[in-house]
Short mmCIF file of C-alpha atoms and ligand atoms in Angstrom, two decimals:
data_model
loop_
_atom_site.label_atom_id
_atom_site.label_comp_id
_atom_site.label_asym_id
_atom_site.label_seq_id
_atom_site.Cartn_x
_atom_site.Cartn_y
_atom_site.Cartn_z
CA MET O 1 -5.14 -28.11 -14.22
CA ILE O 2 -3.54 -25.19 -15.36
CA SER O 3 -0.79 -23.46 -15.21
CA VAL O 4 0.20 -20.59 -13.31
CA GLY O 5 -0.10 -17.91 -15.87
CA GLU O 6 -3.21 -18.88 -16.65
CA ALA O 7 -4.26 -18.92 -13.51
CA HIS O 8 -3.88 -15.28 -13.39
CA GLU O 9 -5.03 -14.55 -16.88
CA LEU O 10 -8.42 -16.34 -16.09
CA ILE O 11 -8.62 -14.01 -12.33
CA GLN O 12 -7.84 -11.26 -14.88
CA ALA O 13 -10.65 -11.45 -16.80
CA ALA O 14 -12.91 -11.62 -13.99
CA LEU O 15 -12.04 -8.19 -12.98
CA PRO O 16 -15.19 -6.17 -12.03
CA ALA O 17 -14.64 -2.35 -13.39
CA PRO O 18 -13.34 -0.66 -9.53
CA ALA O 19 -15.81 1.21 -7.98
CA VAL O 20 -15.62 4.68 -7.21
CA GLU O 21 -16.72 7.11 -4.26
CA SER O 22 -16.90 10.16 -2.42
CA MET O 23 -15.03 10.34 0.46
CA ALA O 24 -14.49 12.84 3.17
CA PHE O 25 -11.14 14.43 3.38
CA THR O 26 -10.64 13.18 7.04
CA GLU O 27 -11.25 9.74 5.82
CA VAL O 28 -9.05 9.31 2.86
CA ALA O 29 -5.81 8.27 4.33
CA GLY O 30 -4.63 4.74 2.35
CA GLN O 31 -7.49 4.99 0.35
CA VAL O 32 -6.60 4.78 -4.00
CA LEU O 33 -7.38 8.35 -5.72
CA ALA O 34 -10.51 7.63 -8.43
CA GLN O 35 -9.40 11.49 -9.60
CA ASP O 36 -6.88 13.10 -10.36
CA ILE O 37 -6.39 15.85 -8.17
CA VAL O 38 -5.77 19.63 -10.00
CA ALA O 39 -3.81 22.70 -8.71
CA PRO O 40 -7.42 25.50 -7.94
CA HIS O 41 -4.88 28.24 -7.15
CA PRO O 42 -0.48 28.58 -7.85
CA GLN O 43 1.84 27.28 -4.85
CA PRO O 44 2.50 29.34 -3.41
CA ARG O 45 0.06 31.49 -3.46
CA PHE O 46 0.86 35.08 -2.68
CA THR O 47 4.89 35.60 -2.51
CA ASN O 48 5.40 35.60 0.78
CA SER O 49 9.10 35.79 2.88
CA ALA O 50 10.88 33.00 3.65
CA MET O 51 12.60 33.53 6.75
CA ASP O 52 12.10 35.25 10.02
CA GLY O 53 12.68 39.50 8.55
CA PHE O 54 12.68 42.79 6.89
CA ALA O 55 11.19 43.90 3.81
CA VAL O 56 13.79 45.55 1.85
CA ARG O 57 13.71 46.73 -1.63
CA ALA O 58 17.43 45.84 -2.44
CA VAL O 59 19.33 48.62 -3.69
CA ASP O 60 18.69 50.20 -0.92
CA VAL O 61 20.33 47.76 0.72
CA GLN O 62 23.18 46.91 -1.59
CA GLY O 63 26.04 48.71 0.13
CA ALA O 64 25.67 47.48 3.21
CA SER O 65 28.60 45.32 5.01
CA SER O 66 29.18 44.29 8.74
CA GLU O 67 31.62 47.54 8.70
CA GLY O 68 29.18 49.79 6.80
CA PRO O 69 25.39 48.68 8.22
CA VAL O 70 22.97 50.43 5.99
CA ALA O 71 20.05 52.35 8.58
CA LEU O 72 16.48 51.61 7.16
CA THR O 73 12.98 53.21 8.61
CA CYS O 74 10.80 50.28 9.22
CA VAL O 75 6.94 51.38 8.04
CA ASP O 76 5.08 47.90 9.10
CA VAL O 77 4.97 44.70 10.45
CA VAL O 78 3.17 41.42 8.31
CA ALA O 79 2.67 38.82 10.10
CA ALA O 80 1.21 35.34 8.19
CA GLY O 81 -1.96 34.91 7.37
CA VAL O 82 -2.55 38.99 6.79
CA GLU O 83 -1.80 41.42 3.56
CA ALA O 84 1.19 43.88 4.36
CA LYS O 85 -1.06 47.45 4.42
CA VAL O 86 2.16 50.02 3.24
CA THR O 87 4.17 50.42 0.22
CA ILE O 88 7.69 50.31 -0.12
CA GLY O 89 9.34 53.24 -0.15
CA PRO O 90 13.08 54.28 -0.91
CA GLY O 91 14.49 54.07 2.40
CA GLU O 92 12.03 51.46 4.38
CA CYS O 93 11.40 49.21 5.29
CA ALA O 94 9.06 46.44 6.82
CA GLN O 95 9.25 43.60 9.76
CA ILE O 96 8.10 40.57 8.29
CA MET O 97 7.52 36.59 9.49
CA THR O 98 8.05 33.36 7.56
CA GLY O 99 4.82 33.06 4.99
CA ALA O 100 3.73 36.56 5.37
CA PRO O 101 3.07 37.64 2.07
CA LEU O 102 5.68 40.44 0.72
CA PRO O 103 4.63 43.48 0.73
CA ALA O 104 3.92 46.16 -2.27
CA GLY O 105 7.28 47.79 -2.86
CA ALA O 106 9.47 45.55 -0.93
CA ASP O 107 11.27 42.25 -3.36
CA ALA O 108 13.96 40.62 -1.07
CA VAL O 109 14.11 39.85 2.42
CA VAL O 110 17.12 40.35 4.91
CA MET O 111 17.23 38.11 7.27
CA VAL O 112 16.68 39.27 11.27
CA GLU O 113 20.16 37.19 12.20
CA GLN O 114 22.00 39.71 9.04
CA THR O 115 20.06 42.66 11.20
CA SER O 116 20.95 44.34 14.61
CA GLY O 117 19.69 47.47 16.30
CA TYR O 118 15.39 47.33 15.69
CA ASP O 119 13.70 49.37 17.63
CA GLN O 120 10.07 49.22 16.60
CA ALA O 121 11.15 52.55 13.92
CA SER O 122 14.69 51.64 12.83
CA VAL O 123 16.55 48.49 11.81
CA GLU O 124 20.48 48.20 10.93
CA VAL O 125 21.30 45.72 7.78
CA TYR O 126 24.70 44.70 7.41
CA HIS O 127 24.43 42.42 3.88
CA ALA O 128 23.54 43.34 0.95
CA SER O 129 20.98 42.13 -1.47
CA GLN O 130 19.43 40.85 -4.82
CA ALA O 131 15.89 41.12 -5.54
CA GLY O 132 14.83 37.30 -4.81
CA ASP O 133 16.60 36.80 -1.81
CA ASN O 134 14.54 34.94 1.20
CA LEU O 135 11.15 34.55 -1.30
CA ARG O 136 8.19 32.51 -2.20
CA ARG O 137 7.72 33.25 -5.04
CA ALA O 138 4.15 33.54 -6.18
CA GLY O 139 4.01 30.20 -8.11
CA GLU O 140 7.22 28.57 -8.13
CA GLU O 141 6.15 25.16 -7.05
CA VAL O 142 3.02 25.24 -8.69
CA LYS O 143 0.79 26.51 -11.04
CA THR O 144 -3.08 26.52 -11.41
CA GLY O 145 -4.58 24.43 -13.38
CA GLN O 146 -0.97 21.82 -13.27
CA VAL O 147 -1.86 17.93 -12.46
CA LEU O 148 -0.57 16.87 -9.22
CA ILE O 149 -1.78 14.11 -8.33
CA THR O 150 -3.14 10.84 -11.00
CA ALA O 151 -6.15 8.98 -9.93
CA GLY O 152 -5.17 4.54 -9.62
CA VAL O 153 -2.40 6.48 -6.23
CA ARG O 154 -2.67 5.68 -2.85
CA ILE O 155 -2.76 8.13 -0.37
CA GLY O 156 0.02 8.23 1.40
CA PRO O 157 1.21 11.58 4.05
CA GLY O 158 2.79 13.35 1.09
CA GLU O 159 -1.20 12.58 -1.20
CA LEU O 160 -2.68 13.42 2.16
CA GLY O 161 -0.60 17.00 2.93
CA ILE O 162 -1.47 17.75 -1.21
CA ILE O 163 -5.03 16.96 -0.82
CA ALA O 164 -5.55 19.55 2.40
CA SER O 165 -3.43 22.48 0.74
CA CYS O 166 -5.59 22.39 -2.24
CA GLY O 167 -8.94 23.06 0.37
CA LEU O 168 -10.89 19.80 -0.86
CA GLU O 169 -13.40 18.39 1.68
CA GLN O 170 -14.75 15.45 -1.25
CA VAL O 171 -12.73 13.29 -2.84
CA GLN O 172 -13.41 10.30 -4.87
CA VAL O 173 -11.58 7.53 -4.17
CA TYR O 174 -12.44 4.06 -5.26
CA ARG O 175 -14.59 1.85 -2.69
CA GLY O 176 -11.95 -1.45 -2.09
CA PRO O 177 -14.67 -4.33 -1.95
CA THR O 178 -16.52 -6.15 0.28
CA VAL O 179 -15.08 -9.92 1.30
CA ALA O 180 -16.94 -12.76 3.27
CA LEU O 181 -13.75 -15.76 4.58
CA TYR O 182 -14.69 -18.50 5.76
CA GLY O 183 -12.43 -21.39 6.72
CA THR O 184 -13.52 -25.38 6.54
CA GLY O 185 -13.62 -28.31 8.87
CA ASP O 186 -14.32 -30.07 11.50
CA GLU O 187 -11.05 -30.12 13.14
CA LEU O 188 -11.40 -26.21 14.00
CA ARG O 189 -11.29 -24.35 17.09
CA GLU O 190 -11.60 -20.51 18.02
CA PRO O 191 -8.84 -19.20 20.24
CA GLY O 192 -10.42 -19.28 24.31
CA GLU O 193 -11.70 -23.47 23.58
CA ASP O 194 -11.08 -26.12 24.81
CA LEU O 195 -9.01 -28.39 22.41
CA LEU O 196 -10.08 -31.95 22.24
CA PRO O 197 -7.93 -35.15 20.88
CA GLY O 198 -7.37 -34.25 17.24
CA GLN O 199 -8.59 -30.40 17.74
CA ILE O 200 -6.09 -27.80 16.00
CA TYR O 201 -7.22 -23.83 16.06
CA ASN O 202 -8.21 -21.89 13.16
CA SER O 203 -4.69 -19.44 12.20
CA ASN O 204 -6.26 -18.76 8.75
CA ILE O 205 -9.40 -16.53 9.22
CA PRO O 206 -7.44 -14.48 11.33
CA VAL O 207 -4.42 -14.28 8.78
CA LEU O 208 -6.16 -13.39 5.78
CA THR O 209 -8.74 -11.81 8.44
CA ARG O 210 -5.74 -9.19 8.27
CA MET O 211 -4.54 -9.70 4.27
CA VAL O 212 -7.02 -8.75 3.88
CA GLN O 213 -7.65 -5.10 5.15
CA LEU O 214 -3.85 -4.02 4.52
CA ALA O 215 -4.53 -5.00 1.15
CA GLY O 216 -7.24 -2.99 1.32
CA GLY O 217 -10.17 -4.88 1.51
CA GLU O 218 -13.40 -5.21 3.95
CA VAL O 219 -14.20 -8.17 6.03
CA ALA O 220 -17.67 -7.91 5.76
CA LEU O 221 -18.15 -11.48 6.37
CA SER O 222 -16.05 -14.35 8.41
CA ARG O 223 -17.22 -17.28 9.77
CA VAL O 224 -15.71 -20.75 10.59
CA ILE O 225 -17.77 -23.91 8.95
CA GLY O 226 -17.32 -27.85 10.03
CA ASP O 227 -17.42 -30.58 7.15
CA SER O 228 -21.60 -30.10 6.62
CA LYS O 229 -22.79 -29.42 3.39
CA ASP O 230 -25.94 -27.51 5.29
CA ALA O 231 -23.81 -25.15 7.29
CA LEU O 232 -21.30 -24.31 3.74
CA ARG O 233 -24.93 -24.01 1.54
CA THR O 234 -26.48 -21.04 4.00
CA PHE O 235 -22.77 -19.09 4.31
CA LEU O 236 -22.15 -18.93 0.55
CA ALA O 237 -26.00 -17.97 0.06
CA GLU O 238 -25.14 -14.62 2.18
CA ALA O 239 -22.08 -14.41 1.06
CA ILE O 240 -22.78 -13.99 -1.98
CA GLU O 241 -25.20 -12.43 -2.02
CA THR O 242 -24.32 -9.80 -0.01
CA CYS O 243 -20.24 -9.25 -0.65
CA GLN O 244 -17.83 -8.41 -3.50
CA MET O 245 -15.66 -11.40 -3.13
CA VAL O 246 -15.86 -14.79 -1.45
CA VAL O 247 -12.55 -16.24 0.00
CA SER O 248 -12.28 -20.04 1.41
CA THR O 249 -9.84 -21.93 3.17
CA GLY O 250 -9.72 -25.52 3.35
CA GLY O 251 -12.70 -28.60 2.12
CA VAL O 252 -11.98 -27.93 -1.70
CA SER O 253 -9.33 -30.89 -1.90
CA MET O 254 -9.92 -34.67 -2.44
CA GLY O 255 -10.83 -35.76 0.70
CA ARG O 256 -14.15 -37.35 1.75
CA PHE O 257 -14.97 -33.98 3.92
CA ASP O 258 -13.55 -31.52 0.97
CA PHE O 259 -17.26 -30.11 -0.09
CA VAL O 260 -16.14 -26.86 -0.09
CA ARG O 261 -16.41 -26.75 -4.53
CA ASP O 262 -19.52 -29.31 -4.41
CA VAL O 263 -21.04 -26.55 -2.86
CA MET O 264 -20.09 -23.84 -4.43
CA LEU O 265 -21.20 -25.40 -8.13
CA GLU O 266 -24.66 -26.54 -7.07
CA LEU O 267 -25.16 -23.00 -5.56
CA GLY O 268 -24.29 -21.67 -9.14
CA VAL O 269 -20.53 -20.45 -8.90
CA GLU O 270 -19.46 -21.41 -12.48
CA GLU O 271 -15.65 -21.98 -12.57
CA ARG O 272 -12.47 -21.23 -13.88
CA PHE O 273 -10.33 -22.73 -12.61
CA TRP O 274 -9.54 -25.39 -10.21
CA LYS O 275 -6.49 -27.38 -9.66
CA VAL O 276 -3.15 -25.06 -11.18
CA ALA O 277 0.31 -26.42 -11.67
CA GLN O 278 2.05 -25.15 -8.18
CA LYS O 279 3.76 -26.45 -4.86
CA PRO O 280 2.30 -24.74 -2.60
CA GLY O 281 -1.32 -24.78 -3.76
CA LYS O 282 -2.72 -26.62 -6.28
CA PRO O 283 -6.20 -27.47 -5.21
CA LEU O 284 -6.37 -23.47 -5.65
CA PHE O 285 -10.45 -22.75 -6.54
CA PHE O 286 -11.54 -19.73 -8.57
CA GLY O 287 -15.18 -18.84 -10.31
CA GLN O 288 -17.30 -16.35 -10.99
CA SER O 289 -21.65 -15.49 -9.53
CA GLY O 290 -21.99 -12.68 -11.14
CA SER O 291 -19.33 -10.12 -10.54
CA VAL O 292 -19.01 -12.01 -7.28
CA MET O 293 -14.91 -13.19 -7.48
CA VAL O 294 -14.98 -16.87 -5.48
CA PHE O 295 -11.99 -18.60 -4.20
CA GLY O 296 -11.10 -21.29 -2.63
CA LEU O 297 -8.10 -21.66 -1.46
CA PRO O 298 -6.60 -24.15 0.47
CA GLY O 299 -6.70 -24.82 4.07
CA ASN O 300 -2.56 -25.18 4.64
CA PRO O 301 -1.57 -22.57 6.27
CA VAL O 302 1.23 -21.51 3.83
CA SER O 303 -1.09 -22.48 1.31
CA ALA O 304 -3.59 -20.18 1.95
CA LEU O 305 -0.60 -17.50 2.74
CA ILE O 306 1.40 -17.63 -0.29
CA ILE O 307 -2.13 -18.50 -2.54
CA PHE O 308 -3.10 -15.27 -1.16
CA MET O 309 -0.79 -13.47 -1.92
CA GLU O 310 0.33 -14.07 -5.65
CA TYR O 311 -3.37 -13.98 -6.31
CA ILE O 312 -5.39 -12.21 -4.37
CA TRP O 313 -3.16 -9.65 -3.51
CA PRO O 314 -2.75 -8.38 -6.31
CA THR O 315 -6.95 -8.55 -7.51
CA LEU O 316 -7.75 -6.79 -4.02
CA GLU O 317 -5.11 -3.75 -5.59
CA GLN O 318 -6.41 -4.40 -9.21
CA PHE O 319 -10.59 -4.21 -7.73
CA GLN O 320 -9.95 -0.42 -5.77
CA GLY O 321 -7.81 0.78 -9.47
CA LEU O 322 -4.01 -0.26 -8.49
CA ARG O 323 -1.73 -1.51 -10.65
CA PRO O 324 -0.75 -5.00 -9.33
CA THR O 325 2.79 -5.34 -7.04
CA GLY O 326 5.55 -6.67 -9.25
CA LYS O 327 8.03 -8.74 -8.62
CA LEU O 328 11.75 -8.40 -8.24
CA THR O 329 14.92 -10.50 -9.10
CA ALA O 330 17.60 -11.23 -7.00
CA ILE O 331 20.43 -13.98 -6.47
CA LEU O 332 20.13 -17.27 -4.34
CA ALA O 333 22.27 -16.49 -1.41
CA GLU O 334 21.36 -20.65 -0.93
CA PRO O 335 19.63 -23.89 -3.47
CA PHE O 336 16.13 -23.25 -4.44
CA PRO O 337 14.14 -26.80 -4.71
CA VAL O 338 11.83 -26.56 -7.75
CA ASP O 339 10.53 -30.19 -8.76
CA GLY O 340 8.30 -32.35 -11.59
CA GLY O 341 5.95 -29.94 -13.32
CA LYS O 342 5.04 -27.35 -10.07
CA HIS O 343 5.50 -23.88 -9.99
CA ARG O 344 6.70 -23.58 -6.69
CA PHE O 345 6.36 -21.32 -3.85
CA LEU O 346 8.36 -20.46 -0.39
CA PHE O 347 8.94 -18.16 2.39
CA GLY O 348 12.07 -16.19 1.82
CA GLN O 349 14.45 -13.56 2.83
CA VAL O 350 15.60 -10.99 0.49
CA TRP O 351 18.23 -8.44 2.42
CA LEU O 352 21.09 -6.04 0.55
CA GLU O 353 25.06 -7.30 0.15
CA GLU O 354 27.45 -5.75 -1.34
CA GLY O 355 23.92 -3.83 -3.73
CA CYS O 356 22.91 -7.09 -4.63
CA LEU O 357 19.61 -8.49 -3.54
CA ARG O 358 20.22 -11.71 -2.20
CA ALA O 359 17.05 -13.88 -1.14
CA ALA O 360 16.89 -17.33 0.57
CA PRO O 361 14.26 -19.54 0.54
CA THR O 362 12.92 -21.44 4.00
CA ARG O 363 14.53 -23.79 5.94
CA LYS O 364 10.65 -25.28 6.08
CA LEU O 365 8.91 -26.71 2.76
CA GLY O 366 5.81 -28.30 4.41
CA SER O 367 3.03 -26.34 3.49
CA HIS O 368 1.56 -27.48 6.96
CA MET O 369 4.57 -25.84 8.32
CA LEU O 370 3.94 -21.57 9.90
CA THR O 371 6.13 -20.66 11.26
CA SER O 372 8.47 -20.63 8.20
CA ALA O 373 6.15 -17.26 7.42
CA LEU O 374 8.45 -15.62 10.99
CA GLY O 375 11.17 -13.90 9.83
CA ALA O 376 9.87 -14.13 5.91
CA ASN O 377 9.98 -10.72 3.95
CA ALA O 378 8.74 -12.17 0.83
CA ILE O 379 8.04 -15.04 -1.36
CA LEU O 380 9.91 -17.11 -3.78
CA ASP O 381 8.59 -18.14 -6.53
CA ALA O 382 10.53 -20.26 -9.67
CA PRO O 383 8.04 -21.54 -13.15
CA PRO O 384 7.67 -25.36 -13.08
CA GLY O 385 10.78 -26.85 -15.76
CA THR O 386 13.67 -25.13 -14.68
CA GLY O 387 14.26 -27.86 -12.02
CA PRO O 388 15.88 -26.70 -8.28
CA LEU O 389 17.82 -22.85 -9.07
CA ARG O 390 21.20 -23.92 -7.64
CA ALA O 391 22.95 -20.56 -5.44
CA GLU O 392 23.94 -17.08 -7.68
CA ASP O 393 21.05 -18.25 -10.27
CA PRO O 394 18.05 -15.59 -10.20
CA VAL O 395 15.29 -16.14 -8.59
CA SER O 396 11.08 -13.77 -8.76
CA VAL O 397 11.24 -12.01 -5.89
CA ARG O 398 7.05 -10.85 -4.39
CA LEU O 399 8.75 -8.68 -1.17
CA LEU O 400 5.75 -9.30 1.09
CA PRO O 401 4.29 -5.80 1.97
CA TRP O 402 4.60 -6.27 6.02
CA GLY O 403 8.35 -6.36 5.38
CA ALA O 404 12.24 -4.61 5.13
CA ILE O 405 14.86 -4.99 3.47
CA HIS O 406 17.77 -4.66 5.65
CA ALA O 407 21.34 -5.22 4.89
CA ARG O 408 22.80 -8.07 5.27
CA ARG O 409 20.68 -11.16 6.82
CA ALA O 410 18.72 -12.26 9.73
CA THR O 411 19.95 -15.42 10.95
CA PRO O 412 18.43 -17.89 8.85
P1 AMP P 501 -8.26 -29.75 3.74
O1 AMP P 501 -7.73 -28.06 3.40
O2 AMP P 501 -9.77 -28.29 4.82
O3 AMP P 501 -7.78 -30.40 3.47
O4 AMP P 501 -7.28 -28.83 5.04
C1 AMP P 501 -5.55 -28.93 5.19
C2 AMP P 501 -4.72 -29.11 6.17
O5 AMP P 501 -5.05 -27.71 6.34
C3 AMP P 501 -5.27 -29.49 7.45
O6 AMP P 501 -4.52 -29.74 8.32
C4 AMP P 501 -5.98 -28.50 8.48
O7 AMP P 501 -6.45 -29.69 8.87
C5 AMP P 501 -5.68 -27.89 7.80
N1 AMP P 501 -6.65 -26.52 7.92
C6 AMP P 501 -7.59 -26.73 7.57
N2 AMP P 501 -8.40 -24.76 7.49
C7 AMP P 501 -7.72 -24.46 8.74
C8 AMP P 501 -7.03 -23.46 9.19
N3 AMP P 501 -8.37 -22.89 9.28
N4 AMP P 501 -6.43 -22.82 9.72
C9 AMP P 501 -5.25 -24.06 9.87
N5 AMP P 501 -5.43 -24.97 9.81
C10 AMP P 501 -6.41 -24.99 8.67
MG1 MG P 502 -10.37 -30.12 5.93
#
């Protein structure tokens, strides 16, 4: 049996280099950038007006005030999207819209609210201006050639907008892996089917399907298989052939019908480890078939989900060129059970209390009790050997990517 740290190192060593592909701009939201985004032009691209108003020479309106407005002759109207045709001379101005290029000769914009009496030919300005007022200067935000986004960032709304503003049609992104998922167990049925005595519904595969999608992978193959070596062999052979990652649940422990590991070894999967000193999830299997990463997760629903978050989620992140999401430290509001020589993981809640991150584990400790995931926004963990942690002790916390932190504890 190896430690959690050793298990992470063995998985780390098996990670292939992320694969890059070119993707249409319209598809890239949520993908991870495999290239730097470099500004092809300055931002703003040209000096333009920050306001609807009048482009002026600041010297002409230096003495303007509400008591003594200055009258200017209007020589042009400049809309956003076109270049001004005229040069503003002494005593002249041009009506200008937000985003429109500043006409030559002008060096400031007076906002329309600080003028009156506009009649196409002239306008009265009653506010003194400085050169540069109400202008967005070319290059004030971004210079040509500046690196705006570096490779390895997931494309959120801001990144998407920047990519669009650079006019890019194709973007290099890291491709998430194709994943084969299979649940094993003669007892498993699907929603919609009737349950005979002793049978239960399969919940692991829907859960893990969603998890793979959330993490940016693609579930390319998924099936529920009985505890039959032949059926396991057929599925696993196809999975290894067609996918970059294989994840099973169930059938990997010491039971008489736990054939998952046997079949993996039979099909040439090279075992990297089987059994980790952790609770839940002790019988975790990890191996490789060429570059295909093969995980055998235990079947208990809490074990499967917690083990996925601890090992497979960060692997999926790295598969896409992301740095794996780290853990935080929170202060326990209640004791946290650690027993014997095993690393302990539990669903729990994390909340903010007087600026401090607080945490409490779920009160349902069984690895078969999936209701412990309800309302959880974190997985808490503690290494072996420490004995039970007490209230006010620090505890390691992995925030669940679909949870949110609130300013108070939800009802426990
Ligand atoms: P196993 O790891 O196969 O010994 O299964 C451990 C426990 O998890 C048993 O109670 C199984 O019935 C249950 N289990 C296994 N696979 C699933 C699944 N896909 N959905 C829900 N429960 C499962
Ligand atoms: Mg089973």
